[in-house]
Amino acid sequence: MPAAPPEATQDSTPHALLAFLHSQSQTTLTRLYQRPSSCLSMFRLLGPLERQLIMNLLWLDSAVPAQTMSAWVTQEGRKMYDNALVSLSKLHILSSSPVKLALNTTFKSSLRHAIVGGGTSGSFGVPAEPDRKHPPPSIETLDAYALERWETILHYMVSSGSGRFPARPSQGVLLLLQRSGLMTNMHGSALQITSSGFQFLLHTPHAQLWELLLQYLHMAEERQMDLVEVLSFLFMLSTMELGRDYSVEHLSGTQTAMLEDLRDYGIIWQRKASSRRFNPTRLATTLTSSAPPLPTAGNSSGSHQAQGFIVLETNYRLYAYTDNPLQTAVLNLFVTLKSRFPNLVVGAITRESVKKALANGITANQIISYLTTHAHPQMRKNKPLLPVTVQDQIRLWELEKNRMQSREGYLYTEFASQADYEYVLEYAKKLDVVLWENALRRCFFGSVEGHSNIRGFIERRSAGNV
Amino acid sequence: MDKASHLSVILDLSPVQWHLFGQSTNPFPLSLSSFLSQLLAFLNAHTACKDENTLAVFGAFPGKSVLLFSSTTGISEGDLGPADANTYRPFKMLDATIMKSILEELEELSGAQEESPLGLVGALTKALCYINRTSSAASSAPAARSEETNLPDPRILIISVSPDQPSAYIPIMNSIFSAQKLKVTIDVCKLFGSDSVFLQQASHLTGGSYIFLERPDALLQYLTMSFLPPPALRQLLSVPTQDKVDFRAACFCHKNIVDVGFVCSVCLSIFCQPVPVCSTCRTKFPIKTLQRLNASKPPAPTANRAAIPATSLPRSTSIGSGTPRLTPLSNGNGTVHPPSQNGTPR
C-alpha cells in the first residue's frame, strides 16, 4: 500500500475554495464574515496550523505582539507558520500589521457567536415549522436523491463519447459543465467530454463537488449574482443538519434563485419546486468535512461500495464488484472489459486500454490513485496495495507516449559558407534557442522565441556584407 | 497531519473542592458555573476544528464516574427543545447534554457519598476503554478505510481540582501503562490545590503536558493554547511541558508517598520500611539484610542509598534534580510558563 502522502504535500494543497477567496476584495470578505455560519465553515476549510492560530487569538481582546506569538513556534514550524500568517492575512482574517497580531473584528465576533451560540443572525438556517401533512423525508430518501442526481451528471459525462445518451441533466447543469471546460460541443449540438472532464471523473466526489461549485461561483459573478449571498448560502448549507426541514422564507432573492440550481446538483431536496421548505442532502452537509464518504460512494445503496470494490491482480486482471453503471463506465475509460455478471465486472488493464485513457488526457497517476482509493478491502492487506508490476507498467506506458516531444520553431539552412553558418550558430547558442544542429549540412533548428533575433542578426549581417 | 483527532475529557467534579475553589478568599476564585461555560467553549472549539473530530466527556464524582457525553451516541430529540437558527446544532447538543447530565449526577449525590474518594481512576479507565473500543471497532469493521482504521491521535485531558489520593497510586500507574500501550497522550490541567504527583507522572510518561494554572480566570485561553492542538500540531507550535517532574511513588503497605522506599527485588513492590516478607509475592528476605537496612534507615537516607544491597533499592528518584527529594510536595511542581496574555476570556 502506498504510504500516506507526506505531510508537506498535504499542507501545500490548501482547499480549492481558498484560492478563490484570496482573490476577493476585503469588503466582500468582511461582508461574508458577518455570518457566524460562514466563519465556522471557512474556519474548517483552513489548515490545522491556521485554525490553531485563529483559536489562540479568538478570545483575546487586544492585539498580541507578533513576537510573542512566534515565540511559540518551533524551529521546524517556522516556515509553515509564516505561510499560515500570509494566508490568513490574504483572507483578511488577520489584520495586516507586521508588529501586532489581531483578528479581523467582524470575523472574531462572528466566530465567537458561532462557538458559544447566541446572536440574531439566523445564519445556521431557519428550521421550518413541523408539517403534519408532509413529514420530512427520511435520510435514505435524501441520500438516494443526491446519489441519483450526482450520478446522472457523471454518467452523462462519461457516456457522452460513446454515442449513448442516458438521462440528460437539466439545462443549468449542462451549461455549467460546458463553462467549466469539462465538456465541449465540438460537433454541432452534442456535448463531448474533454480531457479535463476525463480527469474530473477520477477525482473523489468531494473534489468533484467543489470543482463544480467553484465554477458556479465564477458564473455567479458573471450573472450579476451577489457573491456574498451565494457563498454564505453554501456555507449555511454545510452547517445544516441532515434530515431536517428548513424554511425558505428567510432566504434572500439570490438565494431563492439558487435553490433551483442546487436542486439540480442534488445538494438540496424539495418536495416540489414551489415548496416553502427545503432539505439539505448529504452532499451539502459534508461540504466542509473531508473524511466521510459522500453519498456518491454508496452510503445508502449497500455498504460494500462505500469502501472500494476493485481487485487488481499481478497479471493485470481486474475484478470490480459493482453493479453500478457509472462505476463500470468509469472503469471502461482505462480497462478492457471482458465480461459482466450481475454484481461483478471482469476486465484487464492492457496497453491499448491505457493508451486510450492517456489519449483522453488521463494521466497514469490518476489511474493509479483511482485504483488505490477504490481498492477492495481484501486488497488492503497487500503491501504495497497495488501490484508493483502493474503500477510500473502503467507509468511506462505513459512514458512511451512521451517519447517524442514537439517544439515549434524555424529551420535555418543554405548558409553561404561554413564561416557564415558558424557565426550565426554561435549567436543563436548565446541566446540559448538552438534545439538541433547539423554542421555537415550547415543547418540548425531554432525555437520560435529566438526567430526574430536570429532573423534580424542575419539581415544585419548580410546588409553589412553588401 | 490534518486528520481527525479524538479528545476524551475527564472532569474532576468533587463538590467539596469546587466549593473551596469558589470561595472568595482565594486569590483567583472560579465557580463551577463559570468553569463549565469556559469548558464548553473549549469543547465546541475542538468540534469546530474539524467535522470528524470526536469527543467524549467523563465526570469523576465522589465514589463514581460517569460518561457525560460522547459524540458517537445519539441524543433523543426531546431533550433539546426547538431548533434554533442562531446556533450550530452539534454545539447545542453537546452543551445541553453535558449540562443536563452534570446536573442530574450532582442532584443524585447524597451527603454520605460526598465524603467518599473521587472516582478519578474509574473515569480514567473508562476513558481508556472508550478509546480502545472505538479504535478497535474501527479497525475490525470491514467498512473501515485504511486511513481511518485507527482513531487518530487519541488524547485524554484531565481537569483536576482535588489532591492526590495515595490509595489510587497503583491503578493510576496501571492506567498510565495502558495509555502508553494505546499511544494515548494524557494532558493534565490542574486548576486548584497542590500539585499532583501522580498526574505529573501520567502526562510525563505519555508525552502530554501538565499545566498548573496560575491564573484560573484565564482558563479558556490556557485550554485553547495548550490543549487544543493535537499531538501532530504540537511539533510546530510548542506547548508548555514540565521541566521538573515529581517522580515519587506511593508505598504499597500504607499508601504513603515516600521519598525513600524499599523495593522487593522479585516483584518490584515498594515499601516505606524494610519488611521481612514481601506482601505481594511472599518472598522472604534474609535477616541480615533487614538488620542492615534497619540500621541504615533514615535519618541518613543519602548514606542508605549507597549501602543498600541488591535486595532492595531506593525508589526515590527525582530526575529533575538528581538528589532524593525530601521536601514537601508543594514546592516541587512542574513549572510552566505560558505567555501572560493580557486578554481574558469572556
XYZ file of C-alpha atoms in Angstrom, chain A residues 1 7 10-11 40 43-44 46-49 51-53 55-56 59-64 68-69 71-74 76-77 80 112-127 239 241 244 285 288-292 306-307 373 377 380, chain B residues 1-3 37 40-42 44-52 77 83-91 93 95 142-148 220-221 224-226 228-230 232-240 337-339 341-346:
122
model
C 0.000 0.000 0.000
C 2.628 15.929 5.396
C -0.968 17.691 2.132
C -0.265 21.073 3.544
C -17.324 28.460 11.015
C -12.512 28.072 9.589
C -12.910 24.380 8.830
C -8.267 26.198 6.669
C -5.183 24.201 7.522
C -4.589 22.895 11.050
C -1.934 25.456 11.929
C -7.000 27.050 12.732
C -4.893 26.895 15.858
C -3.588 30.431 15.306
C -8.156 29.918 18.095
C -5.192 31.343 20.001
C -10.571 35.089 22.924
C -8.094 37.945 23.235
C -9.492 41.424 23.325
C -6.356 43.263 22.373
C -3.708 42.656 19.758
C -0.726 40.454 20.533
C 5.012 36.813 21.475
C 3.143 34.549 19.127
C 7.905 32.501 20.434
C 5.608 29.500 20.471
C 6.702 28.277 17.076
C 9.329 25.560 16.944
C 10.665 23.138 12.127
C 7.382 25.003 12.158
C 4.693 26.818 7.866
C -17.278 33.731 18.835
C -21.001 33.731 18.164
C -20.663 30.511 16.227
C -18.859 28.792 19.078
C -20.797 30.000 22.082
C -24.100 30.482 20.289
C -26.394 33.460 20.566
C -26.857 36.404 18.274
C -29.754 37.036 15.970
C -28.226 36.421 12.576
C -30.127 33.200 11.938
C -27.224 32.090 9.803
C -27.467 28.404 10.597
C -30.711 28.086 8.700
C -34.202 28.747 9.945
C -35.970 25.437 10.578
C -23.699 23.635 8.741
C -28.480 19.101 9.821
C -34.347 18.438 8.878
C -23.798 18.768 4.942
C -16.716 21.366 4.838
C -15.738 17.996 6.196
C -13.423 15.720 4.327
C -13.217 12.163 5.554
C -16.679 10.600 5.438
C -18.528 2.642 0.301
C -15.057 1.317 0.721
C -8.898 4.788 -3.479
C -10.845 -4.292 1.450
C -5.816 -3.501 1.576
C -1.395 15.856 9.685
C -4.774 17.319 9.004
C -6.777 14.394 10.232
C -19.075 27.846 30.445
C -17.981 24.237 26.871
C -16.461 26.926 24.679
C -13.284 24.859 24.574
C -17.053 23.498 20.973
C -13.774 24.783 19.623
C -12.472 21.233 19.446
C -15.530 20.147 17.494
C -15.316 23.249 15.332
C -11.783 22.499 14.233
C -12.829 19.543 12.177
C -16.162 17.964 11.475
C -14.775 14.493 12.123
C -34.672 14.863 20.172
C -34.264 24.024 16.776
C -32.591 27.380 16.766
C -31.334 29.277 13.747
C -28.583 31.025 15.651
C -26.644 28.071 16.975
C -24.753 25.333 15.225
C -26.740 22.279 16.158
C -23.935 19.907 17.199
C -22.686 22.567 19.623
C -26.449 19.200 21.525
C -23.684 21.802 25.619
C -14.719 -4.215 7.092
C -16.102 -0.823 6.164
C -13.087 0.947 7.528
C -10.823 2.609 5.077
C -7.150 2.107 5.667
C -6.541 5.655 6.760
C -9.421 5.565 9.200
C -10.160 29.272 28.358
C -7.010 30.833 26.943
C -7.070 26.737 23.842
C -3.373 27.348 23.566
C -2.126 24.272 25.384
C -6.481 22.280 21.728
C -3.641 21.443 19.318
C -3.488 17.716 18.541
C 0.855 16.367 15.399
C 0.461 20.113 15.597
C 2.470 20.342 18.800
C 5.596 19.699 16.793
C 5.073 23.051 15.129
C 3.545 25.096 17.905
C 5.183 24.165 21.153
C 3.052 23.706 24.228
C 4.425 24.054 27.716
C 5.424 29.468 31.586
C 2.514 30.142 29.330
C 2.766 33.608 27.936
C -1.880 37.187 27.675
C -3.486 40.404 28.585
C -6.913 39.394 27.393
C -9.225 37.257 29.382
C -11.959 35.087 28.021
C -15.367 36.454 28.385
